[in-house]
């Protein structure tokens, strides 16, 4: 039997990039998101949510690097990781209410569910995202802003 390359595979059999295996759990509604960030479900960890859309080329390019972040034992000890497709449920209106103006965008929540910080999830910002999460996990103060270069600093 001849093998079929990915390029030759019929479109209906291809898995969309955002459905490929990843350590980020999928959220499909605001209700699921609110449950994920609740203190009862956080397990004492902070929650990181990546907002994306299937049509977003920047989201697609950052996806492989984003998927590797929770593979670090340190990151997994300090954060719960979720991804949320803004094309599903009412997630687009949720991020608009949070002041998000573009995707990919990452929001971080404290273990009690309160807002911590938001930042770009673009591929060019992956190193900053990793460093920011590391800084947030290690910081004694838990109130942050981004400096002009996109790095988290204490408020």
Tab-separated table of C-alpha atoms in Angstrom:
chain	number	residue	atom	x	y	z
A	1	UNK	CA	0.000	0.000	0.000
A	2	UNK	CA	1.398	3.404	-0.963
A	3	UNK	CA	1.839	5.999	1.741
A	4	UNK	CA	0.263	9.428	1.411
A	5	UNK	CA	2.230	12.505	2.370
A	6	UNK	CA	0.610	15.243	4.415
A	7	UNK	CA	0.589	17.498	1.371
A	8	UNK	CA	-1.349	14.847	-0.574
A	9	UNK	CA	-3.784	13.959	2.206
A	10	UNK	CA	-7.345	15.087	1.580
A	11	UNK	CA	-8.150	18.310	3.444
A	12	UNK	CA	-10.955	16.657	5.418
A	13	UNK	CA	-8.492	14.166	6.974
A	14	UNK	CA	-5.921	16.749	8.066
A	15	UNK	CA	-5.933	17.742	11.708
A	16	UNK	CA	-6.095	21.540	12.151
A	17	UNK	CA	-2.909	22.903	13.733
A	18	UNK	CA	-4.742	23.924	16.925
A	19	UNK	CA	-6.138	20.393	17.420
A	20	UNK	CA	-2.711	18.733	17.391
A	21	UNK	CA	-1.516	17.189	20.687
A	22	UNK	CA	-0.421	19.807	23.184
A	23	UNK	CA	-0.056	20.008	26.968
A	24	UNK	CA	-2.431	23.002	27.052
A	25	UNK	CA	-5.994	21.897	27.883
A	26	UNK	CA	-8.707	23.256	25.575
A	27	UNK	CA	-11.441	25.619	26.826
A	28	UNK	CA	-14.477	26.216	24.613
A	29	UNK	CA	-16.647	28.629	26.614
A	30	UNK	CA	-16.480	31.407	29.187
A	31	UNK	CA	-18.081	29.032	31.679
A	32	UNK	CA	-15.249	26.531	31.220
A	33	UNK	CA	-12.718	29.370	31.482
A	34	UNK	CA	-14.226	30.690	34.710
A	35	UNK	CA	-14.236	27.179	36.170
A	36	UNK	CA	-10.574	26.709	35.177
A	37	UNK	CA	-9.427	29.901	36.908
A	38	UNK	CA	-11.523	29.407	40.045
A	39	UNK	CA	-9.676	28.903	43.317
A	40	UNK	CA	-11.428	25.553	43.754
A	41	UNK	CA	-9.891	24.196	40.539
A	42	UNK	CA	-6.510	25.942	40.495
A	43	UNK	CA	-4.813	23.585	42.937
A	44	UNK	CA	-2.954	26.596	44.320
A	45	UNK	CA	-1.325	27.255	40.947
A	46	UNK	CA	-1.584	30.272	38.700
A	47	UNK	CA	-3.522	29.758	35.461
A	48	UNK	CA	-2.230	30.694	32.002
A	49	UNK	CA	-4.680	30.948	29.099
A	50	UNK	CA	-3.620	31.405	25.479
A	51	UNK	CA	-6.319	32.984	23.305
A	52	UNK	CA	-6.082	32.125	19.607
A	53	UNK	CA	-8.114	31.550	16.434
A	54	UNK	CA	-7.733	28.901	13.751
A	55	UNK	CA	-7.415	31.551	11.017
A	56	UNK	CA	-4.641	33.465	12.842
A	57	UNK	CA	-1.265	32.916	11.111
A	58	UNK	CA	0.627	34.388	14.075
A	59	UNK	CA	-1.183	32.004	16.445
A	60	UNK	CA	-0.247	29.082	14.207
A	61	UNK	CA	3.436	30.055	14.083
A	62	UNK	CA	3.670	30.395	17.874
A	63	UNK	CA	1.805	27.133	18.606
A	64	UNK	CA	4.798	24.704	18.590
A	65	UNK	CA	6.879	26.890	20.933
A	66	UNK	CA	3.869	27.548	23.147
A	67	UNK	CA	3.204	23.807	23.443
A	68	UNK	CA	6.708	23.243	24.832
A	69	UNK	CA	6.338	25.651	27.785
A	70	UNK	CA	4.365	23.300	30.109
A	71	UNK	CA	6.861	20.492	29.404
A	72	UNK	CA	9.200	22.193	31.885
A	73	UNK	CA	8.770	20.702	35.368
A	74	UNK	CA	9.191	24.169	36.888
A	75	UNK	CA	6.394	25.633	34.749
A	76	UNK	CA	4.102	22.661	35.407
A	77	UNK	CA	4.651	23.043	39.176
A	78	UNK	CA	3.564	26.694	39.138
A	79	UNK	CA	0.960	27.011	36.390
A	80	UNK	CA	-2.103	25.355	34.884
A	81	UNK	CA	-2.070	25.804	31.085
A	82	UNK	CA	-5.144	26.275	28.887
A	83	UNK	CA	-5.834	27.421	25.349
A	84	UNK	CA	-9.066	29.033	24.199
A	85	UNK	CA	-10.229	29.404	20.604
A	86	UNK	CA	-12.011	32.763	20.395
A	87	UNK	CA	-14.158	31.388	17.567
A	88	UNK	CA	-15.931	29.134	20.077
A	89	UNK	CA	-18.491	29.943	22.740
A	90	UNK	CA	-18.487	33.567	23.799
A	91	UNK	CA	-14.717	33.803	24.291
A	92	UNK	CA	-14.247	36.703	21.835
A	93	UNK	CA	-16.508	38.950	23.911
A	94	UNK	CA	-14.739	37.810	27.095
A	95	UNK	CA	-11.315	38.949	25.897
A	96	UNK	CA	-12.756	42.222	24.575
A	97	UNK	CA	-14.083	42.920	28.077
A	98	UNK	CA	-10.564	42.216	29.388
A	99	UNK	CA	-9.191	44.895	27.035
A	100	UNK	CA	-7.436	42.473	24.690
A	101	UNK	CA	-7.152	43.987	21.220
A	102	UNK	CA	-5.352	41.246	19.312
A	103	UNK	CA	-4.385	37.604	19.297
A	104	UNK	CA	-2.472	35.555	20.127
A	105	UNK	CA	-2.759	36.854	23.670
A	106	UNK	CA	-1.953	35.205	26.980
A	107	UNK	CA	-3.729	36.051	30.230
A	108	UNK	CA	-2.344	34.917	33.584
A	109	UNK	CA	-4.562	34.567	36.655
A	110	UNK	CA	-3.647	34.244	40.333
A	111	UNK	CA	-4.660	31.022	42.144
A	112	UNK	CA	-7.709	32.860	43.543
A	113	UNK	CA	-8.900	33.644	39.989
A	114	UNK	CA	-7.998	37.340	40.025
A	115	UNK	CA	-6.194	38.938	37.080
A	116	UNK	CA	-2.404	38.867	37.196
A	117	UNK	CA	-1.107	40.082	33.803
A	118	UNK	CA	-1.726	39.843	30.072
A	119	UNK	CA	0.857	39.701	27.289
A	120	UNK	CA	1.372	38.865	23.645
A	121	UNK	CA	1.628	35.229	22.710
A	122	UNK	CA	3.227	35.974	19.330
A	123	UNK	CA	6.107	33.769	18.185
A	124	UNK	CA	8.552	36.692	18.335
A	125	UNK	CA	7.562	37.095	21.996
A	126	UNK	CA	7.993	33.445	23.058
A	127	UNK	CA	11.273	34.068	24.880
A	128	UNK	CA	9.693	37.027	26.711
A	129	UNK	CA	6.655	34.888	27.580
A	130	UNK	CA	8.861	32.133	29.050
A	131	UNK	CA	10.935	34.657	31.009
A	132	UNK	CA	7.799	36.443	32.216
A	133	UNK	CA	6.226	33.231	33.502
A	134	UNK	CA	9.483	32.300	35.231
A	135	UNK	CA	9.681	35.779	36.821
A	136	UNK	CA	6.032	35.678	37.922
A	137	UNK	CA	6.440	32.225	39.495
A	138	UNK	CA	9.528	33.289	41.459
A	139	UNK	CA	8.431	36.809	42.461
A	140	UNK	CA	7.462	37.536	46.052
A	141	UNK	CA	5.227	40.426	45.021
A	142	UNK	CA	2.316	39.322	42.891
A	143	UNK	CA	1.401	42.527	41.069
A	144	UNK	CA	2.994	43.030	37.651
A	145	UNK	CA	3.111	45.283	34.615
A	146	UNK	CA	5.018	44.969	31.360
A	147	UNK	CA	7.987	47.237	30.711
A	148	UNK	CA	8.353	48.893	27.266
A	149	UNK	CA	10.199	45.797	25.994
A	150	UNK	CA	7.384	43.417	27.001
A	151	UNK	CA	8.992	41.972	30.133
A	152	UNK	CA	7.126	41.593	33.428
A	153	UNK	CA	8.260	43.789	36.302
A	154	UNK	CA	6.853	44.328	39.785
A	155	UNK	CA	4.166	46.979	39.942
